[in-house]
Amino acid sequence: MIELDLLNLLPHRDAMLVLDKVFLDGDMAIGKKKFTGEEWFFRGHYPDNPIVPGVILCEIMGQSACGLFQDQLEGRLPYFTGLDKVKFHHPVVPGDEITTRVELVRQMGQIYFLKAEGYVEEIKCVSGQLSFAIVER
């Protein structure tokens, strides 16, 4: 398993860089994010019962997926083009560390279709199909 450099891999910065680490393990990208409870979205989602928003979980899976494209991103950007069959199986809360697993299912030109899942320990919390386009900057 090889750890990738997030700042060289992803164009995201500040509050939208939602991963702590990303690894490449053969044909699978693995992302990790530990939620401290201090993240900006917990202030409003929900103040008395903080839960990681589903869109943030999808973004974490998407940023993890970029590990699969590392050799194709020089001078190019990964654009999220779709989400399909996304399911939220279990809430993710402050103190949890989510581990994502993303695999390429197929490619059509510069469009990539992927399968993604996110787990806290062995509990599946989110799953879905993602698609990306790799475009010139």
Coordinates of N, CA and C in Angstrom, one line a residue:
M1 N 0.9 -1.2 0.0 CA 0.0 0.0 0.0 C 0.9 1.2 0.0
I2 N 0.6 2.2 -0.9 CA 1.4 3.4 -1.1 C 0.6 4.6 -0.7
E3 N 1.2 5.4 0.2 CA 0.5 6.7 0.6 C 0.8 7.7 -0.5
L4 N -0.2 8.4 -0.9 CA -0.1 9.5 -1.9 C -0.1 10.8 -1.3
D5 N 0.5 11.8 -1.9 CA 0.6 13.2 -1.4 C -0.7 13.9 -1.8
L6 N -1.5 14.2 -0.8 CA -2.8 14.8 -1.1 C -2.7 16.1 -1.8
L7 N -1.8 17.0 -1.3 CA -1.7 18.3 -1.9 C -1.2 18.3 -3.4
N8 N -0.5 17.3 -3.8 CA -0.1 17.2 -5.2 C -1.2 16.5 -6.0
L9 N -1.9 15.6 -5.3 CA -2.9 14.8 -6.0 C -4.2 15.6 -6.3
L10 N -4.7 16.3 -5.3 CA -6.0 17.0 -5.3 C -5.9 18.5 -5.5
P11 N -6.8 19.1 -6.3 CA -6.9 20.6 -6.4 C -7.6 21.2 -5.2
H12 N -8.2 20.5 -4.3 CA -9.0 21.0 -3.2 C -8.1 21.6 -2.1
R13 N -8.6 22.6 -1.5 CA -7.8 23.2 -0.4 C -8.8 23.7 0.7
D14 N -8.2 24.0 1.8 CA -8.9 24.5 3.0 C -10.1 23.6 3.4
A15 N -11.3 24.2 3.6 CA -12.4 23.4 4.1 C -12.9 22.3 3.2
M16 N -12.5 22.4 1.9 CA -13.0 21.4 0.9 C -12.0 20.2 0.7
L17 N -10.9 20.3 1.3 CA -10.0 19.1 1.3 C -10.4 18.3 2.5
V18 N -11.3 17.3 2.2 CA -11.9 16.6 3.3 C -11.3 15.2 3.7
L19 N -10.2 14.9 3.0 CA -9.5 13.7 3.4 C -8.3 14.0 4.3
D20 N -7.9 13.0 5.1 CA -6.7 13.1 5.8 C -5.5 12.4 5.1
K21 N -5.9 11.2 4.5 CA -4.9 10.4 3.8 C -5.5 9.7 2.7
V22 N -4.7 9.4 1.6 CA -5.2 8.5 0.6 C -4.1 7.6 0.2
F23 N -4.4 6.3 -0.1 CA -3.4 5.3 -0.4 C -3.9 4.6 -1.7
L24 N -2.9 4.0 -2.4 CA -3.2 3.2 -3.5 C -2.7 1.8 -3.1
D25 N -3.7 0.9 -3.3 CA -3.4 -0.5 -2.9 C -3.8 -1.4 -4.1
G26 N -2.9 -1.6 -5.0 CA -3.2 -2.3 -6.2 C -4.2 -1.5 -7.1
D27 N -5.3 -2.1 -7.3 CA -6.4 -1.4 -8.2 C -7.4 -0.7 -7.3
M28 N -7.1 -0.5 -6.0 CA -8.0 0.2 -5.1 C -7.4 1.4 -4.5
A29 N -8.2 2.5 -4.4 CA -7.8 3.7 -3.7 C -8.5 3.6 -2.3
I30 N -7.8 3.9 -1.3 CA -8.3 3.9 0.1 C -8.1 5.2 0.7
G31 N -9.1 5.8 1.2 CA -9.1 7.1 1.8 C -9.4 7.0 3.3
K32 N -8.8 8.0 4.1 CA -9.1 8.0 5.5 C -9.4 9.4 6.0
K33 N -10.4 9.5 6.8 CA -10.8 10.8 7.4 C -11.2 10.6 8.8
K34 N -10.6 11.2 9.8 CA -11.0 11.2 11.2 C -11.8 12.5 11.5
F35 N -13.0 12.3 12.0 CA -13.8 13.5 12.4 C -13.6 13.9 13.8
T36 N -13.1 15.1 14.0 CA -12.8 15.6 15.4 C -14.1 16.2 16.1
G37 N -15.0 16.6 15.3 CA -16.2 17.3 15.9 C -16.1 18.8 15.7
E38 N -14.9 19.3 15.3 CA -14.6 20.7 15.0 C -14.9 21.1 13.6
E39 N -15.2 20.1 12.7 CA -15.4 20.5 11.3 C -16.6 21.4 11.1
W40 N -16.5 22.3 10.1 CA -17.5 23.4 9.9 C -18.9 22.9 9.8
F41 N -19.2 21.8 9.2 CA -20.5 21.4 9.0 C -21.3 20.9 10.2
F42 N -20.5 20.5 11.3 CA -21.2 20.0 12.5 C -21.9 21.2 13.2
R43 N -21.6 22.4 13.0 CA -22.2 23.6 13.6 C -23.7 23.6 13.3
G44 N -24.1 23.1 12.1 CA -25.5 23.2 11.7 C -26.1 21.9 11.4
H45 N -25.3 20.8 11.4 CA -25.8 19.5 11.0 C -25.5 18.4 12.1
Y46 N -26.1 18.2 13.0 CA -27.1 19.0 13.7 C -26.5 19.4 15.1
P47 N -26.8 20.6 15.5 CA -26.1 21.1 16.7 C -26.2 20.2 18.0
D48 N -27.4 19.6 18.2 CA -27.5 18.8 19.4 C -27.3 17.3 19.1
N49 N -27.1 16.9 17.8 CA -26.9 15.5 17.4 C -26.0 15.5 16.2
P50 N -24.7 15.9 16.3 CA -23.9 16.0 15.1 C -23.7 14.7 14.3
I51 N -24.0 14.9 13.0 CA -23.9 13.7 12.0 C -23.2 14.3 10.8
V52 N -22.2 13.5 10.2 CA -21.6 14.0 9.0 C -22.6 14.0 7.9
P53 N -22.8 15.1 7.2 CA -23.7 15.1 6.0 C -23.4 14.1 4.9
G54 N -24.4 13.6 4.3 CA -24.2 12.6 3.2 C -23.4 13.2 2.1
V55 N -23.6 14.5 1.8 CA -22.8 15.0 0.7 C -21.3 15.1 1.0
I56 N -21.0 15.2 2.3 CA -19.5 15.2 2.7 C -19.0 13.8 2.5
L57 N -19.8 12.8 2.9 CA -19.3 11.4 2.7 C -19.1 11.1 1.2
C58 N -20.0 11.6 0.4 CA -19.8 11.4 -1.1 C -18.6 12.1 -1.6
E59 N -18.3 13.3 -1.1 CA -17.1 14.1 -1.4 C -15.8 13.3 -1.0
I60 N -15.9 12.7 0.2 CA -14.7 11.9 0.7 C -14.5 10.7 -0.3
M61 N -15.6 10.1 -0.7 CA -15.4 9.0 -1.6 C -14.8 9.5 -2.9
G62 N -15.3 10.6 -3.4 CA -14.8 11.2 -4.7 C -13.4 11.6 -4.6
Q63 N -13.0 12.3 -3.5 CA -11.5 12.6 -3.3 C -10.7 11.4 -3.2
S64 N -11.2 10.4 -2.6 CA -10.4 9.1 -2.5 C -10.2 8.5 -3.9
A65 N -11.2 8.6 -4.7 CA -11.2 8.0 -6.1 C -10.0 8.6 -6.9
C66 N -9.7 9.9 -6.6 CA -8.6 10.5 -7.4 C -7.3 9.8 -7.3
G67 N -7.1 9.0 -6.2 CA -5.9 8.2 -6.1 C -5.7 7.3 -7.3
L68 N -6.8 6.8 -7.9 CA -6.8 5.9 -9.0 C -6.3 6.6 -10.3
F69 N -6.5 8.0 -10.3 CA -6.1 8.8 -11.5 C -4.8 9.5 -11.4
Q70 N -4.0 9.2 -10.4 CA -2.8 10.0 -10.1 C -1.9 10.2 -11.3
D71 N -1.8 9.2 -12.2 CA -0.9 9.4 -13.3 C -1.5 10.2 -14.5
Q72 N -2.8 10.5 -14.4 CA -3.5 11.2 -15.4 C -3.8 12.7 -15.1
L73 N -3.4 13.1 -13.9 CA -3.9 14.4 -13.4 C -2.9 15.6 -13.7
E74 N -1.7 15.3 -14.2 CA -0.8 16.4 -14.5 C -1.4 17.4 -15.5
G75 N -1.6 18.6 -15.0 CA -2.2 19.6 -15.9 C -3.7 19.4 -16.2
R76 N -4.3 18.5 -15.5 CA -5.7 18.2 -15.7 C -6.5 18.2 -14.3
L77 N -7.8 18.2 -14.4 CA -8.6 18.2 -13.2 C -9.6 17.1 -13.3
P78 N -9.9 16.5 -12.1 CA -10.9 15.4 -12.0 C -12.3 16.1 -11.7
Y79 N -13.3 16.0 -12.6 CA -14.6 16.6 -12.4 C -15.5 15.5 -12.0
F80 N -16.2 15.6 -10.9 CA -17.2 14.7 -10.4 C -18.4 14.9 -11.4
T81 N -18.8 13.8 -12.1 CA -19.9 14.0 -13.1 C -21.2 13.2 -12.7
G82 N -21.1 12.4 -11.7 CA -22.3 11.7 -11.3 C -22.2 10.8 -10.1
L83 N -23.3 10.7 -9.4 CA -23.5 9.7 -8.3 C -24.7 8.9 -8.6
D84 N -24.6 7.6 -8.4 CA -25.8 6.7 -8.6 C -25.9 5.7 -7.5
K85 N -27.1 5.3 -7.2 CA -27.3 4.3 -6.2 C -26.6 4.5 -4.9
V86 N -26.5 5.8 -4.5 CA -25.9 6.1 -3.2 C -26.8 5.7 -2.1
K87 N -26.2 5.0 -1.1 CA -27.0 4.7 0.1 C -26.2 5.0 1.4
F88 N -26.9 5.5 2.3 CA -26.3 5.8 3.6 C -26.8 4.7 4.6
H89 N -25.9 3.9 5.0 CA -26.3 2.7 5.8 C -26.2 2.9 7.3
H90 N -25.4 3.8 7.7 CA -25.1 4.0 9.1 C -24.6 5.5 9.3
P91 N -25.0 6.2 10.4 CA -24.5 7.5 10.6 C -23.0 7.5 10.9
V92 N -22.3 8.6 10.5 CA -20.9 8.9 10.9 C -21.0 10.1 11.8
V93 N -20.3 10.0 12.9 CA -20.4 11.0 14.0 C -19.0 11.5 14.4
P94 N -18.9 12.6 15.2 CA -17.6 13.0 15.7 C -16.9 11.9 16.4
G95 N -15.6 11.8 16.2 CA -14.8 10.7 16.8 C -14.6 9.5 15.9
D96 N -15.5 9.4 14.9 CA -15.4 8.3 13.9 C -14.3 8.5 12.9
E97 N -13.6 7.5 12.5 CA -12.7 7.5 11.3 C -13.3 6.7 10.2
I98 N -13.6 7.3 9.1 CA -14.1 6.6 7.9 C -13.0 6.2 7.0
T99 N -13.1 5.0 6.5 CA -12.2 4.4 5.5 C -12.9 4.1 4.3
T100 N -12.5 4.7 3.2 CA -13.2 4.5 1.9 C -12.4 3.6 1.1
R101 N -13.1 2.8 0.2 CA -12.5 1.9 -0.7 C -13.2 2.2 -2.1
V102 N -12.4 2.5 -3.1 CA -12.9 2.9 -4.4 C -12.2 2.0 -5.4
E103 N -13.0 1.5 -6.4 CA -12.4 0.7 -7.4 C -13.0 1.1 -8.8
L104 N -12.2 1.1 -9.8 CA -12.6 1.4 -11.2 C -13.5 0.2 -11.7
V105 N -14.7 0.5 -12.2 CA -15.5 -0.5 -12.8 C -15.4 -0.5 -14.3
R106 N -15.4 0.7 -14.9 CA -15.1 0.7 -16.4 C -14.8 2.2 -16.8
Q107 N -14.2 2.3 -18.0 CA -13.8 3.6 -18.5 C -14.4 3.7 -19.9
M108 N -14.9 4.9 -20.3 CA -15.4 5.2 -21.6 C -14.7 6.5 -22.0
G109 N -13.6 6.4 -22.8 CA -12.9 7.6 -23.1 C -12.3 8.2 -21.8
Q110 N -12.6 9.5 -21.6 CA -12.1 10.1 -20.4 C -13.1 10.2 -19.2
I111 N -14.2 9.3 -19.3 CA -15.2 9.2 -18.3 C -14.9 7.9 -17.5
Y112 N -14.8 8.0 -16.2 CA -14.5 6.8 -15.4 C -15.7 6.5 -14.5
F113 N -16.0 5.2 -14.4 CA -17.1 4.8 -13.5 C -16.6 3.9 -12.4
L114 N -16.9 4.2 -11.2 CA -16.3 3.6 -10.0 C -17.3 3.1 -9.0
K115 N -16.9 2.1 -8.2 CA -17.7 1.6 -7.1 C -17.0 2.1 -5.9
A116 N -17.8 2.7 -4.9 CA -17.2 3.2 -3.7 C -18.0 2.8 -2.5
E117 N -17.2 2.6 -1.4 CA -17.9 2.2 -0.1 C -17.1 2.9 1.0
G118 N -17.8 3.3 2.1 CA -17.1 3.8 3.3 C -17.5 3.1 4.5
Y119 N -16.5 2.8 5.4 CA -16.7 2.0 6.6 C -16.1 2.8 7.8
V120 N -16.8 2.6 8.9 CA -16.2 3.0 10.2 C -16.0 1.7 10.9
E121 N -14.8 1.3 11.1 CA -14.4 0.0 11.6 C -14.9 -1.0 10.5
E122 N -15.8 -1.9 10.9 CA -16.3 -2.9 9.9 C -17.7 -2.6 9.5
I123 N -18.2 -1.4 10.0 CA -19.6 -1.1 9.7 C -19.7 -0.3 8.4
K124 N -20.4 -0.8 7.4 CA -20.6 0.0 6.2 C -21.5 1.2 6.4
C125 N -21.0 2.4 6.1 CA -21.8 3.6 6.4 C -22.3 4.2 5.1
V126 N -21.6 4.1 4.0 CA -22.1 4.7 2.7 C -21.6 3.8 1.6
S127 N -22.3 3.8 0.5 CA -21.9 3.1 -0.7 C -22.5 3.8 -1.9
G128 N -21.9 3.6 -3.1 CA -22.5 4.2 -4.3 C -21.6 4.0 -5.5
Q129 N -22.1 4.4 -6.6 CA -21.4 4.5 -7.9 C -21.1 5.9 -8.2
L130 N -19.8 6.2 -8.6 CA -19.4 7.5 -8.9 C -18.9 7.5 -10.4
S131 N -19.0 8.7 -11.0 CA -18.4 8.9 -12.3 C -17.6 10.2 -12.3
F132 N -16.5 10.2 -13.1 CA -15.6 11.3 -13.2 C -15.2 11.6 -14.6
A133 N -14.9 12.8 -15.0 CA -14.3 13.2 -16.2 C -12.9 13.8 -15.8
I134 N -11.9 13.5 -16.6 CA -10.6 14.1 -16.5 C -10.5 15.1 -17.6
V135 N -10.4 16.4 -17.2 CA -10.4 17.5 -18.2 C -9.2 18.3 -18.1
E136 N -8.8 19.0 -19.2 CA -7.7 19.9 -19.2 C -8.0 21.1 -18.3
R137 N -7.0 21.6 -17.6 CA -7.1 22.8 -16.8 C -7.5 24.0 -17.6

